[in-house]
Coordinates of C-alpha atoms in Angstrom, one line a residue:
Chain A
X22 CA 0.0 0.0 0.0
X23 CA 2.6 2.6 0.8
X24 CA 4.0 2.7 -2.8
X25 CA 0.5 3.4 -4.0
X26 CA 0.2 6.4 -1.7
X27 CA 3.5 7.9 -2.8
X28 CA 3.0 7.5 -6.6
X29 CA -0.6 7.9 -7.6
X30 CA 0.3 7.3 -11.2
X31 CA 2.2 4.1 -10.6
X32 CA -0.5 2.9 -8.2
X33 CA -2.9 2.7 -11.1
X34 CA -0.6 0.4 -13.0
X35 CA 0.0 -1.9 -10.1
X36 CA -3.7 -2.1 -9.2
X37 CA -4.7 -2.8 -12.7
X38 CA -2.3 -5.6 -13.4
X39 CA -4.8 -8.3 -12.5
X40 CA -7.6 -6.6 -14.4
X41 CA -7.9 -6.3 -18.2
X42 CA -6.0 -3.4 -19.8
X43 CA -9.2 -2.3 -21.6
X44 CA -10.8 -1.1 -18.4
X45 CA -7.6 0.7 -17.1
X46 CA -8.5 4.0 -18.6
X47 CA -11.6 4.4 -16.4
X48 CA -9.7 3.4 -13.3
X49 CA -6.8 5.7 -13.9
X50 CA -9.1 8.7 -14.4
X51 CA -10.9 8.0 -11.2
X52 CA -7.7 7.6 -9.3
X53 CA -6.3 10.8 -10.7
X54 CA -9.4 12.7 -9.5
X55 CA -8.7 11.6 -6.0
X56 CA -4.9 11.8 -6.2
X57 CA -4.8 14.9 -4.0
X58 CA -6.4 13.1 -1.0
X59 CA -5.0 9.6 -1.7
X60 CA -3.3 9.5 1.7
X61 CA -6.6 9.0 3.4
X62 CA -7.2 5.3 4.2
X63 CA -10.9 5.4 3.5
X64 CA -10.2 6.9 0.2
X65 CA -8.0 4.0 -0.7
X66 CA -10.5 1.5 0.5
X67 CA -13.2 3.3 -1.6
X68 CA -11.0 3.3 -4.6
X69 CA -10.3 -0.4 -4.2
X70 CA -14.0 -1.1 -3.8
X71 CA -14.9 1.0 -6.8
X72 CA -12.3 -0.8 -8.9
X73 CA -13.7 -4.1 -7.7
X74 CA -17.2 -3.0 -8.7
X75 CA -16.2 -1.8 -12.0
X76 CA -13.7 -4.4 -13.1
X77 CA -15.0 -7.7 -11.7
X78 CA -17.3 -9.7 -14.0
X79 CA -20.9 -10.2 -12.8
X80 CA -20.4 -14.0 -12.2
X81 CA -17.4 -13.5 -10.0
X82 CA -19.3 -10.9 -8.0
X83 CA -22.1 -13.4 -7.6
X84 CA -19.5 -16.0 -6.4
X85 CA -18.0 -13.5 -4.0
X86 CA -21.3 -12.5 -2.5
X87 CA -22.2 -16.2 -2.0
X88 CA -18.8 -16.8 -0.3
X89 CA -19.3 -13.8 1.9
X90 CA -22.7 -15.2 2.9
X91 CA -21.1 -18.6 3.7
X92 CA -18.5 -16.9 5.9
X93 CA -21.3 -15.1 7.8
X94 CA -23.3 -18.3 8.3
X95 CA -20.3 -20.3 9.3
X96 CA -19.2 -17.6 11.8
X97 CA -22.6 -17.4 13.3
X98 CA -22.6 -21.2 13.8
X99 CA -19.1 -21.1 15.4
X100 CA -20.2 -18.2 17.6
X101 CA -23.2 -20.2 18.8
X102 CA -21.0 -23.2 19.5
X103 CA -18.7 -21.0 21.6
X104 CA -21.5 -19.4 23.5
X105 CA -23.9 -22.4 24.1
X106 CA -21.5 -25.3 23.9
X107 CA -21.0 -28.1 21.4
X108 CA -23.4 -30.6 22.9
X109 CA -24.5 -32.6 19.8
X110 CA -21.0 -32.3 18.5
X111 CA -21.8 -34.1 15.3
X112 CA -24.4 -31.5 14.6
X113 CA -21.9 -28.7 15.1
X114 CA -19.4 -30.5 12.9
X115 CA -21.8 -31.1 10.1
X116 CA -23.4 -27.7 10.2
X117 CA -20.0 -25.9 10.4
X118 CA -18.3 -28.1 7.8
X119 CA -21.2 -27.6 5.4
X120 CA -20.4 -23.9 5.2
X121 CA -16.7 -24.5 5.2
X122 CA -16.9 -27.2 2.5
X123 CA -19.3 -25.1 0.4
X124 CA -16.9 -22.2 0.7
X125 CA -14.0 -24.3 -0.5
X126 CA -16.0 -25.6 -3.4
X127 CA -17.2 -22.2 -4.4
X128 CA -13.6 -20.8 -4.2
X129 CA -12.5 -23.6 -6.5
X130 CA -15.3 -22.6 -8.9
X131 CA -14.2 -19.0 -8.7
X132 CA -10.6 -19.9 -9.5
X133 CA -11.6 -22.1 -12.5
X134 CA -14.2 -19.7 -14.0
X135 CA -12.4 -16.4 -13.3
X136 CA -11.7 -14.9 -16.8
X137 CA -8.3 -13.7 -15.4
X138 CA -7.2 -17.4 -14.9
X139 CA -8.2 -18.5 -18.4
X140 CA -4.7 -19.1 -19.4
X141 CA -4.2 -21.6 -16.6
X142 CA -7.4 -23.5 -17.1
X143 CA -7.4 -23.9 -20.9
X144 CA -8.5 -27.5 -20.8
X145 CA -11.4 -26.9 -18.4
X146 CA -14.4 -25.0 -19.7
X147 CA -16.6 -23.0 -17.4
X148 CA -19.4 -25.4 -18.0
X149 CA -17.3 -28.4 -17.0
X150 CA -16.1 -26.5 -13.9
X151 CA -19.7 -25.7 -13.0
X152 CA -20.8 -29.3 -13.4
X153 CA -18.0 -30.5 -11.1
X154 CA -19.0 -27.9 -8.6
X155 CA -22.7 -29.0 -8.6
X156 CA -21.6 -32.7 -8.2
X157 CA -19.2 -31.9 -5.4
X158 CA -21.8 -29.7 -3.6
X159 CA -24.5 -32.4 -3.8
X160 CA -22.0 -34.9 -2.4
X161 CA -21.2 -32.5 0.5
X162 CA -24.8 -31.8 1.3
X163 CA -25.5 -35.5 1.3
X164 CA -22.7 -36.2 3.8
X165 CA -23.6 -33.3 6.0
X166 CA -27.3 -34.3 6.3
X167 CA -26.3 -37.9 6.9
X168 CA -23.8 -37.0 9.5
X169 CA -26.1 -34.7 11.5
X170 CA -28.5 -37.7 11.6
Chain B
X113 CA -34.8 -110.4 56.4
X114 CA -37.7 -108.4 57.6
X115 CA -35.8 -106.9 60.5
X116 CA -33.2 -105.8 58.0
X117 CA -35.8 -104.0 55.9
X118 CA -37.4 -102.3 58.9
X119 CA -34.0 -101.2 60.0
X120 CA -33.3 -99.9 56.5
X121 CA -36.6 -98.0 56.5
X122 CA -35.8 -96.6 59.9
X123 CA -32.4 -95.5 58.8
X124 CA -33.8 -93.8 55.7
X125 CA -36.5 -92.2 57.7
X126 CA -33.8 -91.0 60.1
X127 CA -31.8 -89.6 57.2
X128 CA -34.8 -87.7 55.8
X129 CA -35.6 -86.1 59.1
X130 CA -32.0 -84.9 59.6
X131 CA -32.1 -81.4 61.0
X132 CA -28.7 -80.1 60.2
X133 CA -28.5 -78.4 56.9
X134 CA -25.5 -80.4 55.8
X135 CA -26.1 -83.9 57.1
X136 CA -26.7 -85.8 60.3
X137 CA -23.8 -88.3 60.5
X138 CA -21.8 -87.3 63.6
X139 CA -18.6 -89.1 64.7
X140 CA -17.6 -88.7 68.3
X141 CA -14.0 -89.6 69.0
X142 CA -13.2 -90.1 72.7
X143 CA -10.7 -91.8 74.9
X144 CA -12.9 -94.7 75.9
X145 CA -16.4 -95.4 74.7
X146 CA -17.4 -96.1 78.3
X147 CA -16.6 -92.4 78.9
X148 CA -19.6 -91.3 77.0
X149 CA -21.8 -91.6 80.0
X150 CA -20.5 -88.4 81.4
X151 CA -21.6 -86.6 78.3
X152 CA -25.0 -88.2 78.3
X153 CA -27.0 -85.1 78.4
X154 CA -25.1 -83.5 75.5
X155 CA -25.3 -86.6 73.3
X156 CA -29.0 -86.9 74.2
X157 CA -29.6 -83.3 73.0
X158 CA -27.7 -84.0 69.8
X159 CA -29.7 -87.1 69.1
X160 CA -32.9 -85.2 69.8
X161 CA -31.9 -82.7 67.2
X162 CA -31.6 -85.4 64.6
X163 CA -27.9 -86.4 64.7
X164 CA -26.8 -90.0 64.3
X165 CA -23.9 -90.5 66.6
X166 CA -21.1 -92.9 66.0
X167 CA -18.5 -93.4 68.7
X168 CA -14.9 -94.4 68.1
X169 CA -11.6 -94.3 69.9
X170 CA -8.5 -93.0 68.2
X171 CA -7.0 -96.5 68.4
X172 CA -9.9 -98.1 66.6
X173 CA -8.8 -99.7 63.3
X174 CA -12.1 -99.0 61.6
X175 CA -11.8 -95.2 62.2
X176 CA -11.7 -93.3 59.0
X177 CA -13.0 -89.8 58.3
X178 CA -13.1 -90.3 54.5
X179 CA -14.3 -93.3 52.7
X180 CA -13.6 -93.7 49.0
X181 CA -12.6 -90.0 48.9
X182 CA -16.0 -89.0 50.3
X183 CA -17.0 -88.0 53.7
X184 CA -17.8 -90.9 55.9
X185 CA -19.3 -88.5 58.5
X186 CA -20.6 -85.0 58.1
X187 CA -19.5 -83.8 61.4
X188 CA -16.8 -84.7 63.9
X189 CA -16.6 -84.1 67.6
X190 CA -13.2 -84.6 69.0
X191 CA -13.1 -85.0 72.8
X192 CA -9.8 -84.9 74.7
X193 CA -7.8 -88.1 74.9
X194 CA -5.0 -89.0 77.2
X195 CA -2.6 -90.1 74.5
X196 CA -0.2 -87.6 73.0
X197 CA -0.9 -88.7 69.4
X198 CA -4.3 -89.3 67.8
X199 CA -3.3 -92.2 65.6
X200 CA -3.0 -92.5 61.9
X201 CA -6.6 -91.8 61.1
X202 CA -6.7 -88.3 62.7
X203 CA -3.6 -86.5 61.5
X204 CA -3.7 -82.8 60.9
X205 CA -3.7 -83.4 57.2
X206 CA -6.6 -85.7 57.4
X207 CA -8.6 -83.3 59.6
X208 CA -7.9 -80.5 57.0
X209 CA -8.9 -82.9 54.2
X210 CA -12.1 -83.5 56.1
X211 CA -12.8 -79.8 56.2
X212 CA -11.9 -79.4 52.5
X213 CA -14.8 -81.8 51.9
X214 CA -17.0 -79.5 54.0
X215 CA -16.9 -81.6 57.1
X216 CA -17.4 -79.6 60.4
X217 CA -15.3 -80.2 63.5
X218 CA -16.1 -79.4 67.1
X219 CA -12.8 -79.7 68.9
X220 CA -12.9 -79.9 72.7
X221 CA -9.7 -79.3 74.6
X222 CA -8.9 -79.9 78.2
X223 CA -6.4 -78.6 80.6
X224 CA -6.3 -81.9 82.3
X225 CA -5.1 -84.0 79.4
X226 CA -2.9 -81.8 77.2
X227 CA -3.5 -81.3 73.6
X228 CA -2.5 -84.0 71.0
X229 CA 0.2 -83.0 68.6
X230 CA -2.0 -83.5 65.6
X231 CA -4.5 -81.0 67.0
X232 CA -1.7 -78.6 67.9
X233 CA -0.3 -78.6 64.4
X234 CA -3.8 -78.3 62.9
X235 CA -4.5 -75.2 65.0
X236 CA -1.0 -73.8 64.2
X237 CA -1.8 -74.1 60.5
X238 CA -5.0 -72.1 61.0
X239 CA -3.2 -69.4 63.0
X240 CA -4.8 -70.4 66.3
X241 CA -2.3 -70.5 69.1
X242 CA -2.4 -72.6 72.3
X243 CA -0.1 -72.2 75.3
X244 CA 3.2 -73.8 74.8
X245 CA 3.2 -75.8 78.1
X246 CA 0.7 -78.6 78.0
X247 CA -0.9 -78.0 81.4
X248 CA -1.8 -74.3 81.2
X249 CA -5.3 -73.3 82.4
X250 CA -7.3 -70.2 82.4
X251 CA -7.7 -68.9 85.9
X252 CA -9.5 -65.8 87.1
X253 CA -9.3 -64.6 90.7
X254 CA -12.5 -62.5 90.4
X255 CA -14.9 -64.6 88.3
X256 CA -14.4 -68.1 89.7
X257 CA -16.8 -70.6 91.0
X258 CA -16.8 -70.5 94.8
X259 CA -18.3 -74.0 95.1
X260 CA -15.9 -76.2 93.1
X261 CA -12.8 -74.1 92.7
X262 CA -12.5 -72.1 95.9
X263 CA -8.8 -72.4 96.1
X264 CA -7.6 -73.0 92.5
X265 CA -9.9 -70.4 90.8
X266 CA -9.7 -72.5 87.6
X267 CA -13.5 -72.7 87.0
X268 CA -14.2 -69.4 85.3
X269 CA -17.7 -68.1 85.2
X270 CA -18.5 -65.9 82.3
X271 CA -21.8 -64.3 81.1
X272 CA -23.1 -65.1 77.6
X273 CA -21.1 -63.4 74.9
X274 CA -22.4 -60.1 73.5
X275 CA -22.0 -59.3 69.8
X276 CA -18.8 -57.4 69.2
X277 CA -20.4 -55.4 66.4
X278 CA -24.0 -54.4 65.9
X279 CA -24.0 -55.5 62.2
X280 CA -23.2 -59.1 63.1
X281 CA -25.9 -61.6 63.9
X282 CA -26.1 -62.8 67.5
X283 CA -26.0 -66.6 67.5
X284 CA -24.5 -67.2 70.9
X285 CA -26.3 -64.7 73.1
X286 CA -28.5 -65.8 76.0
X287 CA -29.3 -65.3 79.7
X288 CA -27.2 -66.7 82.5
X289 CA -23.7 -67.6 83.4
X290 CA -21.5 -70.2 81.7
X291 CA -19.1 -72.3 83.7
X292 CA -15.8 -72.9 81.9
X293 CA -13.8 -75.4 84.0
X294 CA -10.1 -75.8 83.5
X295 CA -10.1 -74.3 80.1
X296 CA -7.2 -74.1 77.6
X297 CA -7.2 -70.5 76.3
X298 CA -6.5 -69.8 72.7
X299 CA -5.3 -66.7 71.0
X300 CA -6.2 -65.9 67.4
X301 CA -3.9 -64.6 64.7
X302 CA -4.6 -61.1 63.4
X303 CA -4.0 -62.0 59.8
X304 CA -6.7 -64.5 59.1
X305 CA -10.2 -63.2 58.3
X306 CA -11.6 -66.7 58.8
X307 CA -11.2 -66.6 62.6
X308 CA -13.7 -65.2 65.0
X309 CA -13.9 -65.4 68.8
X310 CA -17.1 -66.8 70.3
X311 CA -16.4 -66.5 74.0
X312 CA -13.7 -64.4 75.4
X313 CA -12.2 -64.8 78.9
X314 CA -13.0 -62.0 81.4
X315 CA -10.6 -59.1 81.5
X316 CA -9.1 -60.4 84.8
X317 CA -8.4 -63.9 83.5
X318 CA -4.9 -65.2 82.5
X319 CA -3.3 -68.3 81.4
X320 CA -1.4 -70.2 84.1
X321 CA 0.4 -73.5 84.5
X322 CA -0.6 -75.1 87.9
X323 CA 2.6 -77.3 87.7
X324 CA 4.6 -74.1 87.9
X325 CA 5.9 -73.8 91.4
X326 CA 6.7 -70.1 91.4
X327 CA 4.4 -67.8 93.2
X328 CA 4.3 -65.1 90.6
X329 CA 3.4 -65.7 87.0
X330 CA 5.9 -64.1 84.8
X331 CA 5.2 -63.5 81.2
X332 CA 1.9 -65.4 80.9
X333 CA 0.8 -66.8 77.5
X334 CA -2.1 -64.4 77.3
X335 CA -4.3 -62.3 79.6
X336 CA -7.7 -60.9 79.7
X337 CA -9.9 -60.7 76.6
X338 CA -6.9 -61.8 74.5
X339 CA -7.7 -65.3 75.7
X340 CA -10.5 -67.0 73.9
X341 CA -12.4 -69.8 75.7
X342 CA -14.4 -70.7 72.6
X343 CA -13.3 -69.6 69.1
X344 CA -14.4 -70.4 65.6
X345 CA -12.9 -70.8 62.2
X346 CA -15.0 -70.9 59.1
X347 CA -13.1 -71.8 55.9
X348 CA -13.8 -70.4 52.5
X349 CA -15.9 -73.4 51.7
X350 CA -17.9 -72.7 54.9
X351 CA -16.6 -75.7 56.7
X352 CA -16.6 -74.9 60.4
X353 CA -14.2 -75.6 63.1
X354 CA -15.0 -74.6 66.7
X355 CA -12.5 -74.9 69.4
X356 CA -14.0 -75.4 72.8
X357 CA -11.4 -74.5 75.5
X358 CA -12.9 -76.8 78.0
X359 CA -14.4 -80.3 77.3
X360 CA -15.9 -80.4 80.8
X361 CA -18.4 -77.7 79.6
X362 CA -20.1 -80.5 77.7
X363 CA -20.4 -82.8 80.7
X364 CA -23.6 -83.4 82.6
X365 CA -21.9 -82.3 85.7
X366 CA -21.8 -78.7 84.5
X367 CA -24.9 -78.6 82.4
X368 CA -27.0 -77.1 85.1
X369 CA -24.6 -77.1 88.0
X370 CA -25.0 -75.1 91.2
X371 CA -22.2 -72.6 91.4
X372 CA -21.6 -69.4 93.3
X373 CA -20.1 -66.3 91.8
X374 CA -18.7 -63.9 94.3
X375 CA -20.9 -65.5 97.0
X376 CA -24.0 -65.4 95.0
X377 CA -25.6 -68.8 94.2
X378 CA -26.3 -69.3 90.5
X379 CA -27.1 -72.1 88.1
X380 CA -24.9 -72.5 85.1
X381 CA -26.5 -72.2 81.7
X382 CA -24.0 -74.5 79.9
X383 CA -26.7 -76.6 78.3
X384 CA -28.1 -73.6 76.4
X385 CA -24.7 -72.3 75.4
X386 CA -23.4 -75.7 74.3
X387 CA -26.5 -76.3 72.2
X388 CA -25.9 -73.0 70.5
X389 CA -22.2 -73.6 69.9
X390 CA -22.7 -77.2 68.6
X391 CA -25.7 -76.1 66.6
X392 CA -23.6 -73.4 64.9
X393 CA -20.7 -75.8 64.3
X394 CA -22.8 -78.5 62.8
X395 CA -24.6 -76.1 60.5
X396 CA -27.9 -75.8 62.2
X397 CA -27.5 -72.0 62.5
X398 CA -26.1 -69.3 60.3
X399 CA -26.3 -71.1 57.0
X400 CA -27.3 -69.0 54.1
X401 CA -28.7 -70.3 50.7
X402 CA -28.8 -68.1 47.7
X403 CA -31.5 -68.7 45.1
X404 CA -31.6 -68.1 41.4
X405 CA -30.5 -64.7 40.1
X406 CA -33.2 -62.9 38.1
X407 CA -32.3 -59.9 36.1
X408 CA -34.2 -58.2 33.3
X409 CA -34.5 -55.1 31.3
X410 CA -36.7 -52.6 33.1
X411 CA -38.0 -50.5 30.2
X412 CA -40.6 -48.7 32.3
X413 CA -39.5 -45.1 32.1
X414 CA -36.5 -44.6 30.0
X415 CA -37.3 -46.3 26.8
X416 CA -40.0 -45.2 24.4
X417 CA -40.7 -48.8 23.3
X418 CA -42.6 -50.5 26.1
X419 CA -44.4 -53.4 24.5
X420 CA -44.4 -56.2 27.0
X421 CA -43.4 -54.8 30.4
X422 CA -45.9 -57.1 32.1
X423 CA -43.8 -60.2 31.5
X424 CA -40.2 -59.0 30.8
X425 CA -37.8 -61.5 29.4
X426 CA -35.7 -62.8 32.3
X427 CA -32.0 -63.2 32.4
X428 CA -31.0 -61.9 29.0
X429 CA -27.4 -62.5 28.1
X430 CA -26.9 -59.0 26.6
X431 CA -27.7 -55.5 27.7
X432 CA -27.0 -52.1 26.2
X433 CA -25.1 -49.4 28.0
X434 CA -27.4 -47.0 30.0
X435 CA -30.1 -49.7 30.2
X436 CA -32.3 -49.8 33.3
X437 CA -31.9 -53.2 34.8
X438 CA -33.7 -54.8 37.6
X439 CA -32.0 -57.5 39.7
X440 CA -33.5 -59.9 42.2
X441 CA -32.3 -62.8 44.3
X442 CA -33.9 -64.8 47.0
X443 CA -31.8 -65.6 50.1
X444 CA -32.7 -68.1 52.8
X445 CA -31.3 -68.8 56.2
X446 CA -31.4 -72.2 57.9
X447 CA -32.6 -72.0 61.5
X448 CA -32.4 -75.3 63.4
X449 CA -35.0 -77.2 61.4
X450 CA -36.0 -75.4 58.2
X451 CA -35.2 -72.6 55.8
X452 CA -36.5 -69.2 56.8
X453 CA -36.4 -65.8 55.1
X454 CA -33.1 -64.1 55.8
X455 CA -33.0 -60.6 57.2
X456 CA -29.6 -59.0 57.5
X457 CA -28.8 -57.4 60.9
X458 CA -29.5 -53.7 61.1
X459 CA -26.5 -51.8 59.8
X460 CA -25.6 -54.5 57.4
X461 CA -26.6 -54.8 53.7
X462 CA -26.3 -57.5 51.1
X463 CA -24.7 -55.8 48.1
X464 CA -24.8 -56.4 44.4
X465 CA -21.7 -55.7 42.4
X466 CA -21.9 -55.0 38.7
X467 CA -18.3 -55.5 37.8
X468 CA -15.9 -55.8 34.9
X469 CA -12.6 -56.4 36.7
X470 CA -13.6 -53.9 39.3
X471 CA -17.1 -53.0 40.3
X472 CA -18.8 -50.2 38.3
X473 CA -21.7 -50.4 40.7
X474 CA -21.9 -51.6 44.3
X475 CA -25.5 -51.3 45.4
X476 CA -27.4 -52.3 48.5
X477 CA -30.0 -54.8 47.9
X478 CA -33.3 -54.0 49.6
X479 CA -35.8 -56.7 50.7
X480 CA -38.8 -56.6 48.4
X481 CA -40.9 -59.5 49.6
X482 CA -40.9 -62.6 51.7
X483 CA -42.0 -66.1 51.0
X484 CA -42.2 -68.9 53.5
X485 CA -38.6 -69.8 53.0
X486 CA -36.8 -66.9 51.5
X487 CA -36.5 -63.1 51.3
X488 CA -36.5 -61.6 47.9
X489 CA -33.8 -58.9 47.6
X490 CA -33.6 -56.6 44.7
X491 CA -32.5 -53.4 43.2
X492 CA -32.8 -51.4 40.0
X493 CA -29.9 -49.6 38.4
X494 CA -28.6 -48.2 35.1
X495 CA -25.9 -50.1 33.4
X496 CA -22.7 -48.0 33.2
X497 CA -21.6 -46.0 30.1
X498 CA -19.0 -48.7 29.3
X499 CA -19.5 -51.7 27.1
X500 CA -17.8 -55.1 27.9
X501 CA -18.3 -58.3 29.7
X502 CA -19.8 -57.7 33.2
X503 CA -20.8 -59.8 36.1
X504 CA -23.7 -59.6 38.4
X505 CA -22.0 -60.6 41.7
X506 CA -23.3 -61.1 45.2
X507 CA -20.4 -61.4 47.5
X508 CA -21.6 -61.7 51.1
X509 CA -19.1 -62.9 53.7
X510 CA -19.9 -62.2 57.3
X511 CA -18.7 -63.7 60.6
X512 CA -20.7 -66.7 61.6
X513 CA -22.6 -66.9 58.3
X514 CA -21.7 -69.2 55.5
X515 CA -20.1 -67.5 52.6
X516 CA -22.0 -66.4 49.5
X517 CA -20.1 -65.5 46.4
X518 CA -22.2 -65.9 43.2
X519 CA -21.7 -64.5 39.8
X520 CA -23.6 -64.3 36.5
X521 CA -22.0 -63.0 33.4
X522 CA -23.7 -60.7 30.9
X523 CA -22.5 -58.7 27.9
X524 CA -23.1 -54.9 27.8
X525 CA -23.0 -53.6 24.3
X526 CA -22.8 -50.0 23.0
X527 CA -25.5 -48.1 21.2
X528 CA -26.5 -49.5 17.8
X529 CA -26.3 -46.8 15.1
X530 CA -30.1 -46.4 14.9
X531 CA -30.5 -46.1 18.7
X532 CA -29.2 -42.6 19.0
X533 CA -31.8 -39.8 19.1
X534 CA -32.4 -38.1 15.8
X535 CA -30.8 -34.6 15.4
X536 CA -34.1 -32.7 15.6
X537 CA -35.0 -34.4 18.9
X538 CA -32.1 -32.5 20.4
X539 CA -33.0 -28.8 20.6
X540 CA -29.4 -27.8 20.9
X541 CA -28.8 -29.0 17.4
X542 CA -31.5 -26.9 15.8
X543 CA -29.1 -24.0 15.0
X544 CA -26.7 -26.3 13.2
X545 CA -29.5 -28.0 11.3
X546 CA -30.6 -24.5 10.3
X547 CA -27.0 -23.8 9.3
X548 CA -27.0 -26.8 6.9
X549 CA -30.3 -26.0 5.3
X550 CA -29.6 -22.3 5.0
X551 CA -26.4 -23.3 3.2
X552 CA -28.2 -25.7 0.9
X553 CA -31.0 -23.2 0.2
X554 CA -28.5 -20.5 -0.5
X555 CA -26.6 -22.8 -2.7
X556 CA -29.8 -23.7 -4.7
X557 CA -30.5 -19.9 -5.1
X558 CA -26.9 -19.4 -6.2
X559 CA -27.2 -22.1 -8.8
X560 CA -30.4 -20.5 -10.1
X561 CA -28.8 -17.0 -10.3
X562 CA -25.7 -18.4 -11.9
X563 CA -27.6 -20.1 -14.6
X564 CA -29.9 -17.1 -15.0
X565 CA -27.1 -14.7 -15.3
X566 CA -25.0 -16.8 -17.6
X567 CA -25.6 -15.7 -21.2
X568 CA -25.4 -11.9 -20.7
X569 CA -22.3 -12.2 -18.6
X570 CA -20.6 -14.5 -21.0
X571 CA -21.4 -12.4 -23.9
X572 CA -20.2 -9.3 -22.0
X573 CA -17.0 -11.1 -21.0
X574 CA -16.3 -12.2 -24.5
X575 CA -16.9 -8.7 -25.8
X576 CA -14.6 -7.2 -23.3
X577 CA -11.9 -9.7 -24.3

């Protein structure tokens, strides 16, 4: 982060490396407009957020929001376990691991379908990745429901 | 021939009316058969109680305690003999062998005769000690009979023994004073749990050799209540050996003799006491019998399935952990002529152990009901949270009562996989159930959105690229 603050111009190039060069023009203009107050942390966060909103594909955003939801559900279950106790321990394990497993599977799907990683997953089409994901998720749900009895 | 049959019938009838719980054949070994006249009252009492007395002398060639490896007599009464040895038929080994076959021995000693070596070595083996000099007597200068032992003070008068502990049954109590003339005192070893004193000498008594010329007794064998006038040993197989310090106690002369204790005229109650001691020794008293163990699954409260609680299946070989189990056992006590319901003394309890190597439960059995011959003891408990091979065990060993040690083996298994409660029956699991289904539901929604949003996004993505 500090290099970004010192050179607003170079910060645009570093931040845009993962994204596509076609969208870099918009980002650089927005960054330049706030270059005077770029030392403010909230400004940086806002710019990162704006870049995320503008440059991330719709499907990846959908994946990210689902993962964020899983994190919240998992954290709530863990919090409940800490507060109330783990009495039916298998229930805690299966409930918590359902969210964790789902999170891992979704993360895998995100890696495989992210357009940025296209070069690394030439042989795996997005449809194939999605089918794998559905199959793995159904398996996970089956195990969790079975384990909670 | 007819007389033979009638004799046989009479013998069989006699056998069937035997009153001791373990048989009626009693062998009396004495110095001279003619001597039995002086014990007439005692022998008469024994015969009236259903014993069949046979008399032998130690020298008799036909004397044998065991015949073909089995008991030739159920009980043995050894009266003092003059000879130092008791002959080849009554060695210490053979007396022990007799007890191993559950024969009972009433051993009467006498200060007049000295104790035979066979008897001495038998007692030494059982941790019962006699004075080392053969003529020692128990004397007491305070509780002596003023009529017959005015000068020698060797007829000790003692009251009936009181129970040492309240949780021990009183088999030898009574009213009156017992005369113990010229007794050989015994001391009991501390190590053996099989020994128990029946009658202790008064605290002012001591062991003394009248042949000793010295005025002052130095270092007496034992004094006071350390000296036992009558003591008992019950082996692990419940064979009984009673040592009577004074054989003269059994004689007619002392049965209801006139005596005086500290100037007060009294009548001795030897007959009553001797009847109790011989009754106990020959298994007429203090004999316990344990009946059949009954145990069953008590599904009354804990289990949801309760189909046939009216007639539960008895004595299953397998239980599950945390099962409610009911256990019952009838116990009888033999009293003189018949079996009666047993009631443990207050402060004592019969206990059930549910054990695998060590007891997981040790529970007091409470009396549930009584029949004419037995008390039904029972308890209900929950099998421990530990699977394995367990025993129902009743281990009841008390002074003056025959030993009970009975076991039945059962298997305790763990929960079968379908015996656990379902997840929704446990309210604590509801949050995590909700967690799973929220995840699944959100996943289904995500799939729908993903498929719905696919074409535009893909086209857009391709366009940008």
